């Protein structure tokens, strides 16, 4: 399932996509409210926030915006808040799909490099800031339902952080799944490191928050928080180490296979089963493996061609020139005299040898050949 | 009963001296007493293969041909295998004056024959190998005329084909009892059987062996005897087979 093969929906198809996505989004909004952050009891943990973002990035601004906008409306309606009460949040959710949609519109098609990965993560942060900023400003100037700046700490910041962190983890995951992010060595390292960083932040923050939350009255609360943070750091270091070992293996194993393949080519083996899994990878190793395989088959073809050429090789002799050269030698007086002498030598040596044989052993095979 | 074998090639650089030296050692390893005569008086070279220092050469073939010494005084033992196998070398003089003198006056076939016969009987030689000068000059024709077997070495190369065709015909006219072709420095890409068939057809002469173009052989080229250095190498086995066939 390659993304380049997915055609952007038009007309009815786009409508069906938007409505079904909005329904899913609204439904998830209405029923995921039980996942609450301990430090901010009014902010739900909403993993579905990545849905409009993802659809916008893949299918463009309209699909993204309408999914967020309508989805939030449906969610509010299901919760009994009414369709239009918090209209500013409909717009905010729409923006979650609109900005990545614009990025898609302006050419962010496939993420292979670190640069594009950074652009994508920047859009994640920008989208969250703009969306929540718009909602808060609309509330301040028109709805006037919250107190500012009290609500900054109680829910604006927690909501912002929660959404950014979730987007950081989940958006790349989804994009990898649909191959919008192509796994290359660059993107793999970036993904692993970004997830690692996010998990460090989330785990340590959660640990600290839980300690403070559960033991608010104790004097030892802050000390306890440091301990917890320390333990978390150790765990993160260990996990990070394990991940780096894994990562290193993911890089060195294919290198070893490529080396093995090169050795086989050196020895004239061109089938290269050692590359069987490697050349299906989409990363640089996969590309190298593919090139190596095609190189091997080229070499084999060239070798076969050469062999065939050689089989056709002819021994060509200019018979006229040969006759001339031979005649020049054999018709010389020297040659004639030499031949005469040679004949004489052979006769005498034959007689010598025959006598020798008579004297010594019975006649054997050698005498007949001389 | 002994055999006289001339090893010849129409052009230089075919690996003639190299093949001669290897063949000599291969025959000695079979327990035979072999004598190699370097009749390539114009450009002697086979002594290098046997690492014979020119300073240790007291008498050469030249000295015998000018009556300065007996033939057995020119023979240098260069290889020993067990109690029986031996290779003796009769070198040509490396002195430019001697070379010029031979070029000017030549030598007599009767004398050369006497020398061959004497060395065979004095040193009880089984096989006398004659390393000839490339081309078809009078001295070379003389060696061929005195031989029981002529081994012609050629490379897969148009000029070698033409020269070899002439040599084969001339040797036939001089009535050499047995003649073989040995194709040397043949790239691996050649199909062996087919090459043999084509050569036999073109030259109407049996092909005794096809030797590959070997990097190891090139490396050792004129600096040692390949069959000694690489006793298990396919080329060594091939040369051993040539030795067997040439004895008949």
PDB file of N, CA, C and O in Angstrom, chain A residues 303 306-307 310-319 321-322 325-326 329-330 334-335 338-339 341-343 345-346 348-349 353 356-357 364 366-367 369-370, chain B residues 1-3 108-110 113 136 138-139 141-142 144-148 161-162 165-166 169-170 173-177 183 189-191 194 198-199 202-203 247:
ATOM      1  N   UNK A 303      29.624 -11.613 -18.996  1.00  0.00           N
ATOM      2  CA  UNK A 303      30.529 -12.756 -19.017  1.00  0.00           C
ATOM      3  C   UNK A 303      30.058 -13.803 -20.014  1.00  0.00           C
ATOM      4  O   UNK A 303      30.841 -14.352 -20.787  1.00  0.00           O
ATOM      5  N   UNK A 306      30.766 -12.661 -23.472  1.00  0.00           N
ATOM      6  CA  UNK A 306      32.183 -12.838 -23.803  1.00  0.00           C
ATOM      7  C   UNK A 306      32.478 -14.295 -24.135  1.00  0.00           C
ATOM      8  O   UNK A 306      33.171 -14.594 -25.097  1.00  0.00           O
ATOM      9  N   UNK A 307      31.914 -15.192 -23.308  1.00  0.00           N
ATOM     10  CA  UNK A 307      32.133 -16.623 -23.533  1.00  0.00           C
ATOM     11  C   UNK A 307      31.646 -17.014 -24.914  1.00  0.00           C
ATOM     12  O   UNK A 307      32.303 -17.759 -25.626  1.00  0.00           O
ATOM     13  N   UNK A 310      33.966 -15.830 -27.574  1.00  0.00           N
ATOM     14  CA  UNK A 310      35.166 -16.647 -27.636  1.00  0.00           C
ATOM     15  C   UNK A 310      34.884 -17.957 -28.352  1.00  0.00           C
ATOM     16  O   UNK A 310      35.684 -18.426 -29.137  1.00  0.00           O
ATOM     17  N   UNK A 311      33.715 -18.527 -28.093  1.00  0.00           N
ATOM     18  CA  UNK A 311      33.362 -19.779 -28.748  1.00  0.00           C
ATOM     19  C   UNK A 311      33.325 -19.605 -30.253  1.00  0.00           C
ATOM     20  O   UNK A 311      33.573 -20.527 -31.004  1.00  0.00           O
ATOM     21  N   UNK A 312      33.033 -18.365 -30.681  1.00  0.00           N
ATOM     22  CA  UNK A 312      32.960 -18.106 -32.118  1.00  0.00           C
ATOM     23  C   UNK A 312      34.330 -17.759 -32.708  1.00  0.00           C
ATOM     24  O   UNK A 312      34.450 -17.556 -33.903  1.00  0.00           O
ATOM     25  N   UNK A 313      35.339 -17.620 -31.834  1.00  0.00           N
ATOM     26  CA  UNK A 313      36.657 -17.217 -32.307  1.00  0.00           C
ATOM     27  C   UNK A 313      37.223 -18.212 -33.322  1.00  0.00           C
ATOM     28  O   UNK A 313      37.100 -19.404 -33.152  1.00  0.00           O
ATOM     29  N   UNK A 314      37.786 -17.651 -34.368  1.00  0.00           N
ATOM     30  CA  UNK A 314      38.293 -18.530 -35.428  1.00  0.00           C
ATOM     31  C   UNK A 314      39.820 -18.435 -35.504  1.00  0.00           C
ATOM     32  O   UNK A 314      40.401 -17.407 -35.245  1.00  0.00           O
ATOM     33  N   UNK A 315      40.418 -19.553 -35.855  1.00  0.00           N
ATOM     34  CA  UNK A 315      41.846 -19.537 -36.124  1.00  0.00           C
ATOM     35  C   UNK A 315      41.994 -19.321 -37.626  1.00  0.00           C
ATOM     36  O   UNK A 315      41.650 -20.206 -38.418  1.00  0.00           O
ATOM     37  N   UNK A 316      42.419 -18.132 -37.995  1.00  0.00           N
ATOM     38  CA  UNK A 316      42.509 -17.818 -39.431  1.00  0.00           C
ATOM     39  C   UNK A 316      43.970 -17.831 -39.879  1.00  0.00           C
ATOM     40  O   UNK A 316      44.813 -17.170 -39.283  1.00  0.00           O
ATOM     41  N   UNK A 317      44.205 -18.589 -40.910  1.00  0.00           N
ATOM     42  CA  UNK A 317      45.567 -18.694 -41.440  1.00  0.00           C
ATOM     43  C   UNK A 317      45.524 -18.331 -42.923  1.00  0.00           C
ATOM     44  O   UNK A 317      44.677 -18.835 -43.666  1.00  0.00           O
ATOM     45  N   UNK A 318      46.432 -17.443 -43.312  1.00  0.00           N
ATOM     46  CA  UNK A 318      46.549 -17.066 -44.723  1.00  0.00           C
ATOM     47  C   UNK A 318      47.348 -18.170 -45.435  1.00  0.00           C
ATOM     48  O   UNK A 318      48.565 -18.235 -45.330  1.00  0.00           O
ATOM     49  N   UNK A 319      46.620 -19.061 -46.113  1.00  0.00           N
ATOM     50  CA  UNK A 319      47.269 -20.250 -46.679  1.00  0.00           C
ATOM     51  C   UNK A 319      48.253 -19.886 -47.800  1.00  0.00           C
ATOM     52  O   UNK A 319      49.294 -20.549 -47.955  1.00  0.00           O
ATOM     53  N   UNK A 321      50.079 -17.166 -48.042  1.00  0.00           N
ATOM     54  CA  UNK A 321      51.306 -16.667 -47.417  1.00  0.00           C
ATOM     55  C   UNK A 321      52.071 -17.817 -46.768  1.00  0.00           C
ATOM     56  O   UNK A 321      53.304 -17.877 -46.854  1.00  0.00           O
ATOM     57  N   UNK A 322      51.313 -18.719 -46.160  1.00  0.00           N
ATOM     58  CA  UNK A 322      51.949 -19.875 -45.516  1.00  0.00           C
ATOM     59  C   UNK A 322      52.743 -20.677 -46.547  1.00  0.00           C
ATOM     60  O   UNK A 322      53.921 -20.992 -46.331  1.00  0.00           O
ATOM     61  N   UNK A 325      55.910 -18.829 -47.566  1.00  0.00           N
ATOM     62  CA  UNK A 325      56.944 -18.875 -46.520  1.00  0.00           C
ATOM     63  C   UNK A 325      57.586 -20.254 -46.456  1.00  0.00           C
ATOM     64  O   UNK A 325      58.808 -20.386 -46.350  1.00  0.00           O
ATOM     65  N   UNK A 326      56.747 -21.293 -46.539  1.00  0.00           N
ATOM     66  CA  UNK A 326      57.260 -22.657 -46.437  1.00  0.00           C
ATOM     67  C   UNK A 326      58.177 -22.942 -47.630  1.00  0.00           C
ATOM     68  O   UNK A 326      59.287 -23.461 -47.461  1.00  0.00           O
ATOM     69  N   UNK A 329      61.645 -21.540 -47.454  1.00  0.00           N
ATOM     70  CA  UNK A 329      62.561 -22.262 -46.575  1.00  0.00           C
ATOM     71  C   UNK A 329      62.958 -23.602 -47.169  1.00  0.00           C
ATOM     72  O   UNK A 329      64.144 -23.909 -47.316  1.00  0.00           O
ATOM     73  N   UNK A 330      61.949 -24.385 -47.566  1.00  0.00           N
ATOM     74  CA  UNK A 330      62.266 -25.778 -47.938  1.00  0.00           C
ATOM     75  C   UNK A 330      62.963 -25.883 -49.286  1.00  0.00           C
ATOM     76  O   UNK A 330      63.585 -26.904 -49.587  1.00  0.00           O
ATOM     77  N   UNK A 334      70.281 -24.974 -48.285  1.00  0.00           N
ATOM     78  CA  UNK A 334      70.596 -25.339 -46.906  1.00  0.00           C
ATOM     79  C   UNK A 334      69.602 -26.371 -46.403  1.00  0.00           C
ATOM     80  O   UNK A 334      69.962 -27.393 -45.813  1.00  0.00           O
ATOM     81  N   UNK A 335      68.306 -26.082 -46.657  1.00  0.00           N
ATOM     82  CA  UNK A 335      67.265 -26.971 -46.139  1.00  0.00           C
ATOM     83  C   UNK A 335      67.358 -28.368 -46.752  1.00  0.00           C
ATOM     84  O   UNK A 335      67.258 -29.376 -46.063  1.00  0.00           O
ATOM     85  N   UNK A 338      70.117 -30.175 -45.245  1.00  0.00           N
ATOM     86  CA  UNK A 338      69.774 -30.516 -43.858  1.00  0.00           C
ATOM     87  C   UNK A 338      68.848 -31.736 -43.820  1.00  0.00           C
ATOM     88  O   UNK A 338      69.034 -32.652 -43.022  1.00  0.00           O
ATOM     89  N   UNK A 339      67.853 -31.721 -44.713  1.00  0.00           N
ATOM     90  CA  UNK A 339      66.900 -32.832 -44.730  1.00  0.00           C
ATOM     91  C   UNK A 339      67.637 -34.135 -45.048  1.00  0.00           C
ATOM     92  O   UNK A 339      67.371 -35.188 -44.463  1.00  0.00           O
ATOM     93  N   UNK A 341      70.773 -34.843 -44.479  1.00  0.00           N
ATOM     94  CA  UNK A 341      71.553 -35.256 -43.298  1.00  0.00           C
ATOM     95  C   UNK A 341      70.638 -35.857 -42.242  1.00  0.00           C
ATOM     96  O   UNK A 341      70.943 -36.888 -41.650  1.00  0.00           O
ATOM     97  N   UNK A 342      69.513 -35.196 -42.014  1.00  0.00           N
ATOM     98  CA  UNK A 342      68.582 -35.651 -40.979  1.00  0.00           C
ATOM     99  C   UNK A 342      68.105 -37.063 -41.272  1.00  0.00           C
ATOM    100  O   UNK A 342      68.017 -37.899 -40.375  1.00  0.00           O
ATOM    101  N   UNK A 343      67.806 -37.300 -42.553  1.00  0.00           N
ATOM    102  CA  UNK A 343      67.377 -38.656 -42.933  1.00  0.00           C
ATOM    103  C   UNK A 343      68.463 -39.669 -42.573  1.00  0.00           C
ATOM    104  O   UNK A 343      68.187 -40.728 -42.008  1.00  0.00           O
ATOM    105  N   UNK A 345      70.813 -39.365 -40.307  1.00  0.00           N
ATOM    106  CA  UNK A 345      70.914 -39.517 -38.853  1.00  0.00           C
ATOM    107  C   UNK A 345      69.855 -40.470 -38.343  1.00  0.00           C
ATOM    108  O   UNK A 345      70.103 -41.324 -37.502  1.00  0.00           O
ATOM    109  N   UNK A 346      68.645 -40.296 -38.860  1.00  0.00           N
ATOM    110  CA  UNK A 346      67.537 -41.108 -38.353  1.00  0.00           C
ATOM    111  C   UNK A 346      67.752 -42.571 -38.663  1.00  0.00           C
ATOM    112  O   UNK A 346      67.503 -43.419 -37.823  1.00  0.00           O
ATOM    113  N   UNK A 348      70.625 -44.099 -39.129  1.00  0.00           N
ATOM    114  CA  UNK A 348      71.677 -44.662 -38.280  1.00  0.00           C
ATOM    115  C   UNK A 348      71.190 -44.819 -36.852  1.00  0.00           C
ATOM    116  O   UNK A 348      71.425 -45.840 -36.228  1.00  0.00           O
ATOM    117  N   UNK A 349      70.459 -43.817 -36.336  1.00  0.00           N
ATOM    118  CA  UNK A 349      70.032 -43.920 -34.934  1.00  0.00           C
ATOM    119  C   UNK A 349      69.022 -45.054 -34.789  1.00  0.00           C
ATOM    120  O   UNK A 349      68.982 -45.727 -33.769  1.00  0.00           O
ATOM    121  N   UNK A 353      69.553 -48.021 -32.322  1.00  0.00           N
ATOM    122  CA  UNK A 353      68.564 -48.353 -31.300  1.00  0.00           C
ATOM    123  C   UNK A 353      68.122 -49.793 -31.406  1.00  0.00           C
ATOM    124  O   UNK A 353      67.946 -50.477 -30.407  1.00  0.00           O
ATOM    125  N   UNK A 356      70.671 -51.844 -29.968  1.00  0.00           N
ATOM    126  CA  UNK A 356      70.583 -51.665 -28.518  1.00  0.00           C
ATOM    127  C   UNK A 356      69.500 -52.573 -27.935  1.00  0.00           C
ATOM    128  O   UNK A 356      69.686 -53.230 -26.931  1.00  0.00           O
ATOM    129  N   UNK A 357      68.343 -52.561 -28.631  1.00  0.00           N
ATOM    130  CA  UNK A 357      67.211 -53.352 -28.154  1.00  0.00           C
ATOM    131  C   UNK A 357      67.523 -54.837 -28.192  1.00  0.00           C
ATOM    132  O   UNK A 357      67.255 -55.573 -27.256  1.00  0.00           O
ATOM    133  N   UNK A 364      59.998 -53.286 -27.199  1.00  0.00           N
ATOM    134  CA  UNK A 364      58.857 -52.692 -26.485  1.00  0.00           C
ATOM    135  C   UNK A 364      58.202 -51.625 -27.367  1.00  0.00           C
ATOM    136  O   UNK A 364      58.600 -51.375 -28.492  1.00  0.00           O
ATOM    137  N   UNK A 366      58.144 -48.408 -27.334  1.00  0.00           N
ATOM    138  CA  UNK A 366      58.844 -47.177 -27.669  1.00  0.00           C
ATOM    139  C   UNK A 366      59.531 -47.247 -29.030  1.00  0.00           C
ATOM    140  O   UNK A 366      59.605 -46.269 -29.742  1.00  0.00           O
ATOM    141  N   UNK A 367      60.050 -48.418 -29.365  1.00  0.00           N
ATOM    142  CA  UNK A 367      60.820 -48.527 -30.590  1.00  0.00           C
ATOM    143  C   UNK A 367      59.962 -48.240 -31.814  1.00  0.00           C
ATOM    144  O   UNK A 367      60.448 -47.701 -32.795  1.00  0.00           O
ATOM    145  N   UNK A 369      57.593 -46.138 -32.113  1.00  0.00           N
ATOM    146  CA  UNK A 369      57.237 -44.732 -32.294  1.00  0.00           C
ATOM    147  C   UNK A 369      58.409 -43.899 -32.791  1.00  0.00           C
ATOM    148  O   UNK A 369      58.264 -42.725 -33.088  1.00  0.00           O
ATOM    149  N   UNK A 370      59.592 -44.500 -32.842  1.00  0.00           N
ATOM    150  CA  UNK A 370      60.754 -43.704 -33.250  1.00  0.00           C
ATOM    151  C   UNK A 370      61.269 -44.145 -34.610  1.00  0.00           C
ATOM    152  O   UNK A 370      61.244 -45.312 -34.936  1.00  0.00           O
TER     153      UNK A 370
ATOM    154  N   UNK B   1      66.140 -46.107 -23.289  1.00  0.00           N
ATOM    155  CA  UNK B   1      66.220 -45.462 -24.593  1.00  0.00           C
ATOM    156  C   UNK B   1      65.816 -43.998 -24.499  1.00  0.00           C
ATOM    157  O   UNK B   1      64.822 -43.664 -23.874  1.00  0.00           O
ATOM    158  N   UNK B   2      66.631 -43.145 -25.094  1.00  0.00           N
ATOM    159  CA  UNK B   2      66.435 -41.712 -24.847  1.00  0.00           C
ATOM    160  C   UNK B   2      65.740 -41.006 -26.005  1.00  0.00           C
ATOM    161  O   UNK B   2      65.728 -41.488 -27.127  1.00  0.00           O
ATOM    162  N   UNK B   3      65.172 -39.867 -25.673  1.00  0.00           N
ATOM    163  CA  UNK B   3      64.415 -39.091 -26.654  1.00  0.00           C
ATOM    164  C   UNK B   3      64.965 -37.689 -26.735  1.00  0.00           C
ATOM    165  O   UNK B   3      65.348 -37.097 -25.714  1.00  0.00           O
ATOM    166  N   UNK B 108      78.102 -26.264 -36.978  1.00  0.00           N
ATOM    167  CA  UNK B 108      77.863 -27.405 -37.857  1.00  0.00           C
ATOM    168  C   UNK B 108      76.907 -28.399 -37.211  1.00  0.00           C
ATOM    169  O   UNK B 108      77.008 -28.718 -36.032  1.00  0.00           O
ATOM    170  N   UNK B 109      76.008 -28.903 -38.006  1.00  0.00           N
ATOM    171  CA  UNK B 109      74.998 -29.836 -37.484  1.00  0.00           C
ATOM    172  C   UNK B 109      75.638 -31.142 -37.019  1.00  0.00           C
ATOM    173  O   UNK B 109      75.220 -31.724 -36.008  1.00  0.00           O
ATOM    174  N   UNK B 110      76.670 -31.545 -37.731  1.00  0.00           N
ATOM    175  CA  UNK B 110      77.347 -32.791 -37.357  1.00  0.00           C
ATOM    176  C   UNK B 110      77.891 -32.688 -35.934  1.00  0.00           C
ATOM    177  O   UNK B 110      77.721 -33.596 -35.118  1.00  0.00           O
ATOM    178  N   UNK B 113      75.094 -32.671 -33.356  1.00  0.00           N
ATOM    179  CA  UNK B 113      74.562 -34.025 -33.164  1.00  0.00           C
ATOM    180  C   UNK B 113      75.505 -34.848 -32.278  1.00  0.00           C
ATOM    181  O   UNK B 113      75.066 -35.538 -31.360  1.00  0.00           O
ATOM    182  N   UNK B 136      62.559 -19.317 -37.572  1.00  0.00           N
ATOM    183  CA  UNK B 136      62.996 -20.521 -38.278  1.00  0.00           C
ATOM    184  C   UNK B 136      64.365 -20.286 -38.918  1.00  0.00           C
ATOM    185  O   UNK B 136      64.525 -20.416 -40.120  1.00  0.00           O
ATOM    186  N   UNK B 138      68.588 -21.084 -39.324  1.00  0.00           N
ATOM    187  CA  UNK B 138      69.257 -22.351 -39.640  1.00  0.00           C
ATOM    188  C   UNK B 138      69.518 -23.207 -38.406  1.00  0.00           C
ATOM    189  O   UNK B 138      69.337 -24.420 -38.437  1.00  0.00           O
ATOM    190  N   UNK B 139      69.941 -22.569 -37.312  1.00  0.00           N
ATOM    191  CA  UNK B 139      70.226 -23.325 -36.085  1.00  0.00           C
ATOM    192  C   UNK B 139      68.968 -24.001 -35.544  1.00  0.00           C
ATOM    193  O   UNK B 139      69.008 -25.136 -35.067  1.00  0.00           O
ATOM    194  N   UNK B 141      66.329 -24.906 -37.320  1.00  0.00           N
ATOM    195  CA  UNK B 141      66.010 -26.020 -38.214  1.00  0.00           C
ATOM    196  C   UNK B 141      66.879 -27.227 -37.895  1.00  0.00           C
ATOM    197  O   UNK B 141      66.422 -28.370 -37.927  1.00  0.00           O
ATOM    198  N   UNK B 142      68.123 -26.941 -37.535  1.00  0.00           N
ATOM    199  CA  UNK B 142      69.067 -27.997 -37.171  1.00  0.00           C
ATOM    200  C   UNK B 142      68.554 -28.779 -35.948  1.00  0.00           C
ATOM    201  O   UNK B 142      68.521 -30.006 -35.963  1.00  0.00           O
ATOM    202  N   UNK B 144      65.524 -28.966 -34.860  1.00  0.00           N
ATOM    203  CA  UNK B 144      64.301 -29.691 -35.206  1.00  0.00           C
ATOM    204  C   UNK B 144      64.667 -30.968 -35.966  1.00  0.00           C
ATOM    205  O   UNK B 144      64.112 -32.043 -35.724  1.00  0.00           O
ATOM    206  N   UNK B 145      65.641 -30.839 -36.865  1.00  0.00           N
ATOM    207  CA  UNK B 145      66.049 -31.991 -37.684  1.00  0.00           C
ATOM    208  C   UNK B 145      66.596 -33.122 -36.821  1.00  0.00           C
ATOM    209  O   UNK B 145      66.453 -34.293 -37.161  1.00  0.00           O
ATOM    210  N   UNK B 146      67.213 -32.772 -35.704  1.00  0.00           N
ATOM    211  CA  UNK B 146      67.814 -33.795 -34.840  1.00  0.00           C
ATOM    212  C   UNK B 146      66.834 -34.395 -33.835  1.00  0.00           C
ATOM    213  O   UNK B 146      67.189 -35.276 -33.080  1.00  0.00           O
ATOM    214  N   UNK B 147      65.589 -33.880 -33.812  1.00  0.00           N
ATOM    215  CA  UNK B 147      64.657 -34.260 -32.734  1.00  0.00           C
ATOM    216  C   UNK B 147      63.763 -35.431 -33.101  1.00  0.00           C
ATOM    217  O   UNK B 147      63.445 -35.645 -34.269  1.00  0.00           O
ATOM    218  N   UNK B 148      63.371 -36.160 -32.074  1.00  0.00           N
ATOM    219  CA  UNK B 148      62.356 -37.200 -32.230  1.00  0.00           C
ATOM    220  C   UNK B 148      60.967 -36.593 -32.117  1.00  0.00           C
ATOM    221  O   UNK B 148      60.013 -37.086 -32.698  1.00  0.00           O
ATOM    222  N   UNK B 161      49.350 -17.826 -34.917  1.00  0.00           N
ATOM    223  CA  UNK B 161      48.703 -18.837 -35.769  1.00  0.00           C
ATOM    224  C   UNK B 161      49.443 -18.958 -37.099  1.00  0.00           C
ATOM    225  O   UNK B 161      49.756 -20.050 -37.563  1.00  0.00           O
ATOM    226  N   UNK B 162      49.710 -17.819 -37.708  1.00  0.00           N
ATOM    227  CA  UNK B 162      50.341 -17.814 -39.031  1.00  0.00           C
ATOM    228  C   UNK B 162      51.730 -18.456 -38.961  1.00  0.00           C
ATOM    229  O   UNK B 162      52.044 -19.353 -39.746  1.00  0.00           O
ATOM    230  N   UNK B 165      51.617 -22.212 -38.352  1.00  0.00           N
ATOM    231  CA  UNK B 165      51.223 -22.959 -39.539  1.00  0.00           C
ATOM    232  C   UNK B 165      52.449 -23.216 -40.422  1.00  0.00           C
ATOM    233  O   UNK B 165      52.638 -24.325 -40.938  1.00  0.00           O
ATOM    234  N   UNK B 166      53.307 -22.184 -40.580  1.00  0.00           N
ATOM    235  CA  UNK B 166      54.528 -22.329 -41.378  1.00  0.00           C
ATOM    236  C   UNK B 166      55.467 -23.347 -40.724  1.00  0.00           C
ATOM    237  O   UNK B 166      55.982 -24.264 -41.382  1.00  0.00           O
ATOM    238  N   UNK B 169      54.420 -26.984 -41.148  1.00  0.00           N
ATOM    239  CA  UNK B 169      54.649 -27.473 -42.509  1.00  0.00           C
ATOM    240  C   UNK B 169      56.141 -27.746 -42.750  1.00  0.00           C
ATOM    241  O   UNK B 169      56.520 -28.788 -43.301  1.00  0.00           O
ATOM    242  N   UNK B 170      56.987 -26.818 -42.308  1.00  0.00           N
ATOM    243  CA  UNK B 170      58.433 -26.991 -42.477  1.00  0.00           C
ATOM    244  C   UNK B 170      58.914 -28.226 -41.720  1.00  0.00           C
ATOM    245  O   UNK B 170      59.694 -29.038 -42.242  1.00  0.00           O
ATOM    246  N   UNK B 173      58.119 -31.263 -43.534  1.00  0.00           N
ATOM    247  CA  UNK B 173      59.032 -31.465 -44.668  1.00  0.00           C
ATOM    248  C   UNK B 173      60.365 -32.040 -44.197  1.00  0.00           C
ATOM    249  O   UNK B 173      61.013 -32.786 -44.923  1.00  0.00           O
ATOM    250  N   UNK B 174      60.750 -31.678 -42.981  1.00  0.00           N
ATOM    251  CA  UNK B 174      62.036 -32.166 -42.469  1.00  0.00           C
ATOM    252  C   UNK B 174      61.866 -33.534 -41.816  1.00  0.00           C
ATOM    253  O   UNK B 174      62.811 -34.149 -41.332  1.00  0.00           O
ATOM    254  N   UNK B 175      60.611 -34.018 -41.823  1.00  0.00           N
ATOM    255  CA  UNK B 175      60.270 -35.385 -41.399  1.00  0.00           C
ATOM    256  C   UNK B 175      60.526 -35.658 -39.918  1.00  0.00           C
ATOM    257  O   UNK B 175      61.107 -36.675 -39.539  1.00  0.00           O
ATOM    258  N   UNK B 176      60.084 -34.734 -39.074  1.00  0.00           N
ATOM    259  CA  UNK B 176      60.139 -34.969 -37.618  1.00  0.00           C
ATOM    260  C   UNK B 176      59.136 -36.072 -37.296  1.00  0.00           C
ATOM    261  O   UNK B 176      57.981 -35.990 -37.715  1.00  0.00           O
ATOM    262  N   UNK B 177      59.545 -37.116 -36.592  1.00  0.00           N
ATOM    263  CA  UNK B 177      58.640 -38.256 -36.372  1.00  0.00           C
ATOM    264  C   UNK B 177      57.359 -37.878 -35.620  1.00  0.00           C
ATOM    265  O   UNK B 177      56.290 -38.404 -35.912  1.00  0.00           O
ATOM    266  N   UNK B 183      49.117 -24.944 -26.506  1.00  0.00           N
ATOM    267  CA  UNK B 183      48.616 -23.569 -26.473  1.00  0.00           C
ATOM    268  C   UNK B 183      48.802 -23.018 -25.074  1.00  0.00           C
ATOM    269  O   UNK B 183      48.311 -23.576 -24.101  1.00  0.00           O
ATOM    270  N   UNK B 189      38.254 -17.842 -20.402  1.00  0.00           N
ATOM    271  CA  UNK B 189      36.973 -17.710 -21.106  1.00  0.00           C
ATOM    272  C   UNK B 189      36.864 -18.667 -22.298  1.00  0.00           C
ATOM    273  O   UNK B 189      35.779 -18.959 -22.748  1.00  0.00           O
ATOM    274  N   UNK B 190      38.015 -19.139 -22.780  1.00  0.00           N
ATOM    275  CA  UNK B 190      37.971 -20.041 -23.927  1.00  0.00           C
ATOM    276  C   UNK B 190      37.410 -21.390 -23.525  1.00  0.00           C
ATOM    277  O   UNK B 190      37.732 -21.918 -22.466  1.00  0.00           O
ATOM    278  N   UNK B 191      36.586 -21.922 -24.393  1.00  0.00           N
ATOM    279  CA  UNK B 191      36.119 -23.284 -24.170  1.00  0.00           C
ATOM    280  C   UNK B 191      37.230 -24.233 -24.612  1.00  0.00           C
ATOM    281  O   UNK B 191      37.658 -24.216 -25.764  1.00  0.00           O
ATOM    282  N   UNK B 194      36.637 -27.021 -27.400  1.00  0.00           N
ATOM    283  CA  UNK B 194      36.423 -26.396 -28.702  1.00  0.00           C
ATOM    284  C   UNK B 194      37.726 -25.817 -29.258  1.00  0.00           C
ATOM    285  O   UNK B 194      38.019 -25.953 -30.445  1.00  0.00           O
ATOM    286  N   UNK B 198      39.458 -26.847 -32.751  1.00  0.00           N
ATOM    287  CA  UNK B 198      39.719 -25.861 -33.810  1.00  0.00           C
ATOM    288  C   UNK B 198      41.200 -25.835 -34.191  1.00  0.00           C
ATOM    289  O   UNK B 198      41.525 -25.759 -35.376  1.00  0.00           O
ATOM    290  N   UNK B 199      42.068 -25.894 -33.167  1.00  0.00           N
ATOM    291  CA  UNK B 199      43.504 -25.831 -33.440  1.00  0.00           C
ATOM    292  C   UNK B 199      43.948 -27.079 -34.214  1.00  0.00           C
ATOM    293  O   UNK B 199      44.721 -26.978 -35.164  1.00  0.00           O
ATOM    294  N   UNK B 202      42.873 -26.658 -37.761  1.00  0.00           N
ATOM    295  CA  UNK B 202      43.593 -25.624 -38.510  1.00  0.00           C
ATOM    296  C   UNK B 202      45.026 -26.039 -38.813  1.00  0.00           C
ATOM    297  O   UNK B 202      45.528 -25.751 -39.895  1.00  0.00           O
ATOM    298  N   UNK B 203      45.676 -26.723 -37.872  1.00  0.00           N
ATOM    299  CA  UNK B 203      47.096 -27.025 -38.044  1.00  0.00           C
ATOM    300  C   UNK B 203      47.345 -28.483 -38.444  1.00  0.00           C
ATOM    301  O   UNK B 203      48.490 -28.868 -38.673  1.00  0.00           O
ATOM    302  N   UNK B 247      56.409 -38.700 -23.718  1.00  0.00           N
ATOM    303  CA  UNK B 247      57.254 -39.896 -23.666  1.00  0.00           C
ATOM    304  C   UNK B 247      56.677 -41.008 -24.544  1.00  0.00           C
ATOM    305  O   UNK B 247      57.362 -41.964 -24.883  1.00  0.00           O
TER     306      UNK B 247
END
